[in-house]
Short mmCIF file of C-alpha atoms in Angstrom, two decimals:
data_model
loop_
_atom_site.label_atom_id
_atom_site.label_comp_id
_atom_site.label_asym_id
_atom_site.label_seq_id
_atom_site.Cartn_x
_atom_site.Cartn_y
_atom_site.Cartn_z
CA GLN V 1 195.73 -187.48 7.45
CA VAL V 2 198.97 -185.59 6.86
CA ASN V 3 200.98 -185.15 3.70
CA LEU V 4 204.74 -184.76 4.06
CA VAL V 5 206.85 -183.55 1.15
CA GLU V 6 210.59 -183.58 1.53
CA SER V 7 213.40 -181.99 -0.43
CA GLY V 8 216.97 -180.86 -0.11
CA GLY V 9 219.10 -183.95 -0.52
CA GLY V 10 222.07 -184.19 -2.81
CA SER V 11 225.64 -185.31 -3.31
CA VAL V 12 228.37 -183.53 -1.39
CA GLN V 13 231.90 -184.05 -0.19
CA ALA V 14 232.80 -184.81 3.38
CA GLY V 15 232.70 -181.73 5.56
CA ALA V 16 229.97 -180.04 3.57
CA SER V 17 226.48 -179.10 4.71
CA LEU V 18 222.99 -179.80 3.46
CA ARG V 19 219.58 -178.68 4.61
CA LEU V 20 216.57 -180.92 4.31
CA PHE V 21 213.05 -179.56 4.12
CA CYS V 22 209.88 -181.30 5.23
CA GLY V 23 206.62 -179.57 4.37
CA ALA V 24 203.44 -180.73 6.07
CA SER V 25 199.89 -180.20 4.85
CA ARG V 26 196.29 -181.24 5.61
CA ASP V 27 195.67 -182.12 9.28
CA THR V 28 198.85 -180.47 10.59
CA ALA V 29 197.24 -179.53 13.91
CA SER V 30 197.23 -183.18 14.87
CA ILE V 31 200.99 -183.62 14.51
CA ASN V 32 202.60 -184.65 17.79
CA CYS V 33 206.15 -184.90 16.52
CA ILE V 34 208.22 -184.76 13.38
CA THR V 35 211.21 -187.02 13.11
CA TRP V 36 213.85 -187.82 10.58
CA TYR V 37 215.32 -191.23 9.99
CA ARG V 38 217.66 -192.61 7.37
CA GLU V 39 218.06 -195.89 5.56
CA SER V 40 221.00 -197.30 3.66
CA PRO V 41 221.73 -200.73 2.19
CA GLY V 42 223.03 -203.23 4.69
CA LYS V 43 222.24 -201.06 7.69
CA GLU V 44 219.29 -200.90 10.00
CA ARG V 45 217.00 -197.91 9.84
CA GLU V 46 218.48 -195.20 12.04
CA GLY V 47 216.55 -192.48 13.77
CA VAL V 48 218.39 -189.20 13.38
CA ALA V 49 216.43 -186.38 15.03
CA GLY V 50 213.03 -185.49 16.40
CA PHE V 51 210.93 -182.45 17.28
CA TYR V 52 208.01 -182.47 19.68
CA VAL V 53 205.46 -179.93 18.43
CA GLY V 54 203.90 -179.39 21.85
CA ASP V 55 206.91 -177.77 23.47
CA GLY V 56 209.59 -177.66 20.80
CA THR V 57 211.77 -180.27 22.49
CA THR V 58 214.34 -181.70 20.13
CA TYR V 59 216.49 -184.81 20.37
CA TYR V 60 219.22 -186.38 18.30
CA ALA V 61 220.99 -189.64 17.72
CA ASP V 62 224.45 -189.72 19.24
CA SER V 63 225.92 -190.13 15.78
CA VAL V 64 224.71 -186.69 14.69
CA LYS V 65 224.70 -184.66 17.91
CA GLY V 66 226.50 -181.38 17.49
CA ARG V 67 226.32 -181.63 13.68
CA PHE V 68 222.59 -181.82 12.88
CA ARG V 69 219.86 -179.47 13.99
CA ILE V 70 216.11 -179.84 13.55
CA SER V 71 213.92 -176.75 13.53
CA ARG V 72 210.49 -175.56 12.49
CA ASP V 73 208.89 -172.69 10.63
CA VAL V 74 205.46 -172.47 12.23
CA ALA V 75 203.99 -170.19 9.57
CA ASP V 76 204.84 -172.54 6.73
CA ASN V 77 204.36 -175.86 8.54
CA THR V 78 207.86 -176.72 7.42
CA TRP V 79 210.55 -178.52 9.36
CA TYR V 80 214.23 -178.33 8.58
CA LEU V 81 217.13 -180.64 9.21
CA GLN V 82 220.38 -178.71 9.02
CA MET V 83 223.22 -181.15 8.52
CA ASN V 84 226.76 -179.88 8.97
CA ASN V 85 230.14 -181.56 8.66
CA LEU V 86 228.62 -184.43 6.73
CA GLN V 87 230.53 -187.68 6.63
CA PRO V 88 230.26 -190.71 4.32
CA GLU V 89 228.44 -192.64 7.05
CA ASP V 90 225.66 -190.03 6.86
CA SER V 91 224.79 -191.21 3.36
CA GLY V 92 221.38 -192.72 2.89
CA MET V 93 217.75 -192.12 2.09
CA TYR V 94 216.33 -189.63 4.55
CA HIS V 95 212.64 -189.56 5.44
CA CYS V 96 210.75 -187.14 7.59
CA ALA V 97 207.87 -188.71 9.46
CA ALA V 98 205.01 -187.77 11.74
CA ILE V 99 203.15 -189.20 14.68
CA LEU V 100 199.63 -187.84 15.03
CA GLY V 101 197.80 -187.40 18.28
CA GLY V 102 198.97 -189.43 21.22
CA THR V 103 200.39 -188.25 24.52
CA TRP V 104 202.72 -185.52 25.68
CA SER V 105 206.30 -186.60 24.92
CA ASP V 106 204.88 -189.63 23.19
CA PRO V 107 207.48 -192.42 23.36
CA ARG V 108 206.61 -193.55 19.84
CA CYS V 109 208.41 -190.42 18.65
CA ARG V 110 211.60 -191.43 20.45
CA ARG V 111 211.33 -194.85 18.83
CA TYR V 112 210.98 -193.18 15.43
CA GLU V 113 207.67 -194.83 14.73
CA PHE V 114 205.34 -192.97 12.41
CA HIS V 115 201.87 -192.68 11.00
CA TYR V 116 202.96 -190.87 7.86
CA ARG V 117 206.27 -190.35 6.19
CA SER V 118 207.67 -188.42 3.25
CA GLN V 119 208.77 -189.84 -0.07
CA GLY V 120 212.39 -189.45 1.05
CA THR V 121 215.41 -187.64 -0.27
CA ARG V 122 218.83 -189.12 -0.92
CA VAL V 123 221.99 -187.84 0.68
CA THR V 124 225.32 -189.01 -0.66
CA VAL V 125 228.56 -187.97 1.02
CA SER V 126 231.89 -188.84 -0.55
CA LEU V 127 235.45 -188.40 0.63
#
């Protein structure tokens, strides 16, 4: 089992930056990937970014490429989502999530499936 605690959301104006934090605890050695997805009313859940623990491979949704960056602090078992040049369409509830075990480059990570997820943090971007 893994616990994920997320923080760092907030309300900002378009063009601003935010950094989300996702702290993992308990069976962190079993984490295959950490991903972030977002939810907002009237829209489907959207995968935003992912990080494969095995080799550090990262991937991003087209909508955030070049603006968002996912990274990891190994010592603290913390992942970060740096979000730059935020736009109103980036607003939503952001969750970090984890897949445990599985295969190398597990496709469930690319599909933003998860075994555990955080409580979420809200990001609101206004013009």
